[in-house]
CSV table of C-alpha atoms in Angstrom, one decimal:
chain,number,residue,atom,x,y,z
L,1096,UNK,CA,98.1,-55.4,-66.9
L,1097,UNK,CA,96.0,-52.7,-69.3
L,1098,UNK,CA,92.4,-52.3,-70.0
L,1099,UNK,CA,92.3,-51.6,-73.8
L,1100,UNK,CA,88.7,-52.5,-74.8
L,1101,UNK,CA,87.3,-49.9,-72.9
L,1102,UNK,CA,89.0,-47.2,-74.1
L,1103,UNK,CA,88.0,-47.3,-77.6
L,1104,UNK,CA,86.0,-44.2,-77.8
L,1105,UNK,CA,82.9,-43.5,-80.1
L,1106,UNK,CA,83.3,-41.0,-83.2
L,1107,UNK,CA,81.6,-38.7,-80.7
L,1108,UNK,CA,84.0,-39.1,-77.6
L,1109,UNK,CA,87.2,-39.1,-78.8
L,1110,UNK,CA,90.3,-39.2,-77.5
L,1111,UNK,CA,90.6,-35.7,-76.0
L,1112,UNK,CA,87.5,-36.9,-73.9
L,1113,UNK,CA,89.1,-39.8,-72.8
L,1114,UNK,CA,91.7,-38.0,-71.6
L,1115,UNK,CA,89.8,-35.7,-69.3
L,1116,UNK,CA,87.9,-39.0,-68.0
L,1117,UNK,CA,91.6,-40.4,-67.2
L,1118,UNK,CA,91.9,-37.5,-65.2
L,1119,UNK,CA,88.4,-37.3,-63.2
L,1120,UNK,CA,87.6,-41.1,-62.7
L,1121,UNK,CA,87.8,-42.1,-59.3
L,1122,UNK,CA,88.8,-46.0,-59.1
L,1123,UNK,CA,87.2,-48.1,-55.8
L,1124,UNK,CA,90.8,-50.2,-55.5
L,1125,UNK,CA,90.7,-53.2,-53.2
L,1126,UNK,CA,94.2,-53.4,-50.4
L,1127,UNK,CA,94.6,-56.4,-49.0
L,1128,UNK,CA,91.6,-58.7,-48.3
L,1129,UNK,CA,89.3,-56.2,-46.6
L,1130,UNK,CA,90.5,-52.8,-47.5
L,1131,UNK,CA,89.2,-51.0,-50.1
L,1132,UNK,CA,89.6,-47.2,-50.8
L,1133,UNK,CA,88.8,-44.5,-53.5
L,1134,UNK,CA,91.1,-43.6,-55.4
L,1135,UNK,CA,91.8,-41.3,-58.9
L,1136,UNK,CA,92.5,-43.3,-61.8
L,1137,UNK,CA,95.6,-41.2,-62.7
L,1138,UNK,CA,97.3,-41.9,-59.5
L,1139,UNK,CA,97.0,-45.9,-60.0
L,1140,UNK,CA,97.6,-45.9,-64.3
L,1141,UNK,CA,99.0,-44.5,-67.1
L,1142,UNK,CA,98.3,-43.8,-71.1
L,1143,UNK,CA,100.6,-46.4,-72.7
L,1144,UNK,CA,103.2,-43.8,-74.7
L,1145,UNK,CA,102.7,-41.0,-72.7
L,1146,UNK,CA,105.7,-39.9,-70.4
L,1147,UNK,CA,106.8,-37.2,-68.5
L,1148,UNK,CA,110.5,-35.5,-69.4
L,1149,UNK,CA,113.0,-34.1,-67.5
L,1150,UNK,CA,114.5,-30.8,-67.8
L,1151,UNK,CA,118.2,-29.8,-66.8
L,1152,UNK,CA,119.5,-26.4,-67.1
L,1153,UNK,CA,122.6,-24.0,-65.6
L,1154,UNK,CA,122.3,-20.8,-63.8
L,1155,UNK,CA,123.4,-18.4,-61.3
L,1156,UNK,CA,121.8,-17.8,-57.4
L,1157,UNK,CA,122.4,-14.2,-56.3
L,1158,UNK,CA,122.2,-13.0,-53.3
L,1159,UNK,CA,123.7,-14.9,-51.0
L,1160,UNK,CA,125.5,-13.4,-47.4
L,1161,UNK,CA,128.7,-14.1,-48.0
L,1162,UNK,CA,128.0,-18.1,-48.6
L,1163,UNK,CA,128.5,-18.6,-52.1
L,1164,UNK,CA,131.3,-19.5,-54.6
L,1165,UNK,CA,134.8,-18.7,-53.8
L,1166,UNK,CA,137.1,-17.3,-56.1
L,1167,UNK,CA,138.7,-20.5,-57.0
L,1168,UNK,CA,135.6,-21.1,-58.6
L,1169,UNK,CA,136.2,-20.0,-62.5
L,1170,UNK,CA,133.0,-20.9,-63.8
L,1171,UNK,CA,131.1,-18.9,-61.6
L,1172,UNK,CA,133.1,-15.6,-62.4
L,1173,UNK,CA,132.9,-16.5,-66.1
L,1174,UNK,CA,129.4,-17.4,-65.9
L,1175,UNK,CA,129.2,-13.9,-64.1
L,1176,UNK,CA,130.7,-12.0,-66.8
L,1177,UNK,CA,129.3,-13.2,-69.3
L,1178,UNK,CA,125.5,-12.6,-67.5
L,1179,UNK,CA,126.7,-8.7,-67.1
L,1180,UNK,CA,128.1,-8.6,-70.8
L,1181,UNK,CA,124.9,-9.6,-72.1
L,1182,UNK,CA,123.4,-6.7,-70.2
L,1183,UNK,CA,125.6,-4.4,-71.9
L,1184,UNK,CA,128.0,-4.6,-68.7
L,1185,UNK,CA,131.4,-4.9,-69.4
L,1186,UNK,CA,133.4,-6.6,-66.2
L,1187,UNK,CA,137.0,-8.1,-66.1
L,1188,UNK,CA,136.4,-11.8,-64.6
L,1189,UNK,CA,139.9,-12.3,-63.1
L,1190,UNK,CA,138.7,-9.3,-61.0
L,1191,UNK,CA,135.0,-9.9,-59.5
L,1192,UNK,CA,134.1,-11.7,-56.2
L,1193,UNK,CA,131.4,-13.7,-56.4
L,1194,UNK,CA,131.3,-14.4,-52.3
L,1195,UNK,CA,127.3,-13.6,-53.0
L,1196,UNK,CA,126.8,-15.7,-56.5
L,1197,UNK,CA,126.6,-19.4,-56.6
L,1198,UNK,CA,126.6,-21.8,-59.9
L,1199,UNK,CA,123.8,-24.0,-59.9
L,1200,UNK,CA,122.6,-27.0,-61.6
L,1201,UNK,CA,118.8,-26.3,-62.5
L,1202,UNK,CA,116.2,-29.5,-62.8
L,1203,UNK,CA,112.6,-30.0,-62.9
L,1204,UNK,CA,110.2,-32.9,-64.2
L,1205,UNK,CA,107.9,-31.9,-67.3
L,1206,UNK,CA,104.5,-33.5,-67.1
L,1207,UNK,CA,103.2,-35.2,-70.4
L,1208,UNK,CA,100.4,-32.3,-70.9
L,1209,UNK,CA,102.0,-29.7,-69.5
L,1210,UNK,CA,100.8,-26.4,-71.7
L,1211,UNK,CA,103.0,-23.6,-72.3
L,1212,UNK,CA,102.0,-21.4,-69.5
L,1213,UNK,CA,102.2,-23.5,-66.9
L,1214,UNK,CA,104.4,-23.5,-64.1
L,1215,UNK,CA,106.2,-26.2,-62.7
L,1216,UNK,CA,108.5,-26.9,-59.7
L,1217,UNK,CA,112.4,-26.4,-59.7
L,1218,UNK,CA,115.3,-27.8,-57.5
L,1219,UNK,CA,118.4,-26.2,-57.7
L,1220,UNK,CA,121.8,-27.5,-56.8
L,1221,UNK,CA,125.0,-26.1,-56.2
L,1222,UNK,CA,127.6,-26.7,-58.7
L,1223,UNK,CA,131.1,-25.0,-56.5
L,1224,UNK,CA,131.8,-25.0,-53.2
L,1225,UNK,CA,128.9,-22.4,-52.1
L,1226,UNK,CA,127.9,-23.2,-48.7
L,1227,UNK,CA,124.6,-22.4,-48.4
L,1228,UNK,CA,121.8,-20.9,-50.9
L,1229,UNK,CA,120.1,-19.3,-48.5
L,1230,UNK,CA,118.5,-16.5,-48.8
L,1231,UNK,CA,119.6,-16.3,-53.0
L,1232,UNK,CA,117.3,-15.8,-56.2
L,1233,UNK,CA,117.9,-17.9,-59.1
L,1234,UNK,CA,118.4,-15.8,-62.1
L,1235,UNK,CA,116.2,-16.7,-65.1
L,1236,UNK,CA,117.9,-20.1,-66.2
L,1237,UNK,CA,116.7,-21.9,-69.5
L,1238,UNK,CA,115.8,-25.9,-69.2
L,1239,UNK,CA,116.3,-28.2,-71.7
L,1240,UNK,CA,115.5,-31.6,-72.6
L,1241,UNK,CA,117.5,-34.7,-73.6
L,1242,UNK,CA,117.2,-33.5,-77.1
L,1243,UNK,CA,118.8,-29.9,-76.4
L,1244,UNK,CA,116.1,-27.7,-76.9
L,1245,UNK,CA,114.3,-25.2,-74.5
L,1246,UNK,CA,111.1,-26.6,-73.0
L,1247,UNK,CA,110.8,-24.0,-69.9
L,1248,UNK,CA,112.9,-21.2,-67.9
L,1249,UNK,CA,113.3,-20.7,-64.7
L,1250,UNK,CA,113.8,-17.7,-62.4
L,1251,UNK,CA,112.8,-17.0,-58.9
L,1252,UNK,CA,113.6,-16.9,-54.6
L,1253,UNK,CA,115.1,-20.4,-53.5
L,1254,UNK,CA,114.1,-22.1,-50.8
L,1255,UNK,CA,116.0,-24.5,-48.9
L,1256,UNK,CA,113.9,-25.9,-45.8
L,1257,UNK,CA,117.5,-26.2,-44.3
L,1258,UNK,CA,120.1,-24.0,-42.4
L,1259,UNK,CA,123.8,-23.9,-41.7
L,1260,UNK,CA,124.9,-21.2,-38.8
L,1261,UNK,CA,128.6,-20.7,-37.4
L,1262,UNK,CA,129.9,-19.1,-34.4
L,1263,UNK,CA,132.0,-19.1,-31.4
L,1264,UNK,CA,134.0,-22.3,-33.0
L,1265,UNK,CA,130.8,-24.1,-33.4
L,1266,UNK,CA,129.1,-25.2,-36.4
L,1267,UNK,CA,124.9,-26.4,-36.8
L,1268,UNK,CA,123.5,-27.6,-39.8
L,1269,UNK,CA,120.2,-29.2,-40.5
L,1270,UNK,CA,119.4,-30.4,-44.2
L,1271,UNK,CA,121.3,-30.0,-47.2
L,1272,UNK,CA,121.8,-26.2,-47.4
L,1273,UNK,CA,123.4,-26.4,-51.1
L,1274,UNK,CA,120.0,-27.3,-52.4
L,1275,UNK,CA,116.8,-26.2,-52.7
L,1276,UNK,CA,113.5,-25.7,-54.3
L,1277,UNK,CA,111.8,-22.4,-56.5
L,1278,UNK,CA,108.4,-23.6,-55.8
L,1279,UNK,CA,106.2,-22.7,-59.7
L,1280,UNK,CA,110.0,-21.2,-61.1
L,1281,UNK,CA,109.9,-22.7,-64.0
L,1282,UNK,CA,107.6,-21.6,-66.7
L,1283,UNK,CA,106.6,-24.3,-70.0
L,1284,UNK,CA,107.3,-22.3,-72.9
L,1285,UNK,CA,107.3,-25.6,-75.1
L,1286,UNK,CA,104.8,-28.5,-75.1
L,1287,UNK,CA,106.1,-31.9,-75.5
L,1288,UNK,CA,104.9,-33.3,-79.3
L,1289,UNK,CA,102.3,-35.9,-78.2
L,1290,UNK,CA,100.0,-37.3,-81.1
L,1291,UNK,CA,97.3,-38.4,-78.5
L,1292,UNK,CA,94.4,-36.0,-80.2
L,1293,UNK,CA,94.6,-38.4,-83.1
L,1294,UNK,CA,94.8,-41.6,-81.7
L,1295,UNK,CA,91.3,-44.0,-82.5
L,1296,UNK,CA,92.1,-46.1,-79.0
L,1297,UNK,CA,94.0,-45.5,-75.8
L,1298,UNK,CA,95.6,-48.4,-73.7
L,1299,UNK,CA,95.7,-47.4,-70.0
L,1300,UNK,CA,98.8,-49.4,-68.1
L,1301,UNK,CA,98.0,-49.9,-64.3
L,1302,UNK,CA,101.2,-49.5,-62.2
L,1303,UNK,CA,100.3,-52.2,-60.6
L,1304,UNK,CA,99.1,-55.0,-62.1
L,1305,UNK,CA,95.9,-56.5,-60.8
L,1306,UNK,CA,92.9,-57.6,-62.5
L,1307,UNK,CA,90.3,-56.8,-59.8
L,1308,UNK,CA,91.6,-53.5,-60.5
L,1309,UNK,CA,91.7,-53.8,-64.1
L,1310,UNK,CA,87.8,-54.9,-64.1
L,1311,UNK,CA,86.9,-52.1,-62.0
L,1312,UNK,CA,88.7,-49.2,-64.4
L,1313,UNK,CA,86.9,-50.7,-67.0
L,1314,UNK,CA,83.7,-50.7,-65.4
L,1315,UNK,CA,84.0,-47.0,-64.0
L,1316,UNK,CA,85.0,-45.7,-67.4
L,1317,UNK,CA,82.2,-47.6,-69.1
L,1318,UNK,CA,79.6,-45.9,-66.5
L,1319,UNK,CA,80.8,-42.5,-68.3
């Protein structure tokens, strides 16, 4: 269900104005048969055509105790080698350890107006048989979309809101230690192409079809 009428803007509006409404409007939404609540209209709709993307990359956590990679790992070492090469570091990979390194696969979500600028969230997972990432800094990691090119990079401290500790034969672990989050890593150094300044009219997709609600987005934005 979409309201489409009502988001026809005047030559003075325009789109771009729209848009900031979509974002302010706060929607009375009925639950049920006697609860009703306030809500934003972004939270209960979308622009029809406008999408977030997400964004993979590879990288390297240093910094680890002893917990990362092993040196079975050859990617890792490579990946090492070549990191130090490009910093004018010349380093034979047959011969580093990379006990305190870890390969990681780098994602995040990019929202549909994102700016260049802004941050945005990153998890990180471990590619190799790290065992935890505890403790290690994600060196700066580019992240690319499905169509190969660089929309953000990402570089900071993980965090993994879990632990894994060893001793006297016994083992505790809570969470997944081999993943993790670098709260605001990732940086947008790309926006994503949208041709929403030059649309005339914007349809607005409820995620949940309902035509009380439907009456009631139209009504708020009309009030505007």
């Amino acid at each position: 269900m979409f309201c489409k009428r009502s988001l026809e803007p005047t030559r003075r509006s325009g789109a771009p104005k729209v848009l900031i409404l979509f974002a302010l409007i706060v929607v009375l939404v009925t639950n049920g048969a006697t609860c009703a609540s306030m809500v934003r209209l972004k939270d209960v709709a979308s622009i029809q055509g406008m999408r977030s993307q997400q964004l993979i990359g590879y990288g390297l956590v240093i910094g680890l105790n002893g917990t990362g990679d092993g040196s079975g790992t050859k990617f890792t070492t490579q990946s090492l080698a070549n990191m130090l090469d490009r910093l004018g570091i010349r380093a034979d990979a047959t011969r580093i350890k990379v006990d305190n390194v870890a390969a990681v696969v780098a994602t995040c979500t990019l929202p549909a107006f994102a700016r260049s600028g802004s941050r945005l969230d990153v998890t990180v997972s471990s590619l190799g048989d790290a065992s935890s990432l505890q403790g290690g800094t994600l060196l700066m990691t580019p992240l690319r979309g499905p169509d190969g090119k660089i929309y953000a990079v990402a570089q900071g401290p993980v965090s993994i809101g879990g632990f894994l500790a060893t001793g006297a034969g016994a083992k505790s672990q809570k969470n997944h230690p081999t993943a993790g989050r670098v709260p605001g890593g990732a940086i947008v150094e790309r926006d994503l192409k949208t041709t929403v300044d030059r649309r005339t009219n914007l349809t607005i997709r409820l995620h949940e079809e309902d035509f009380t609600t439907a009456a009631r987005v139209a009504e708020a934005i009309n009030e505007k």
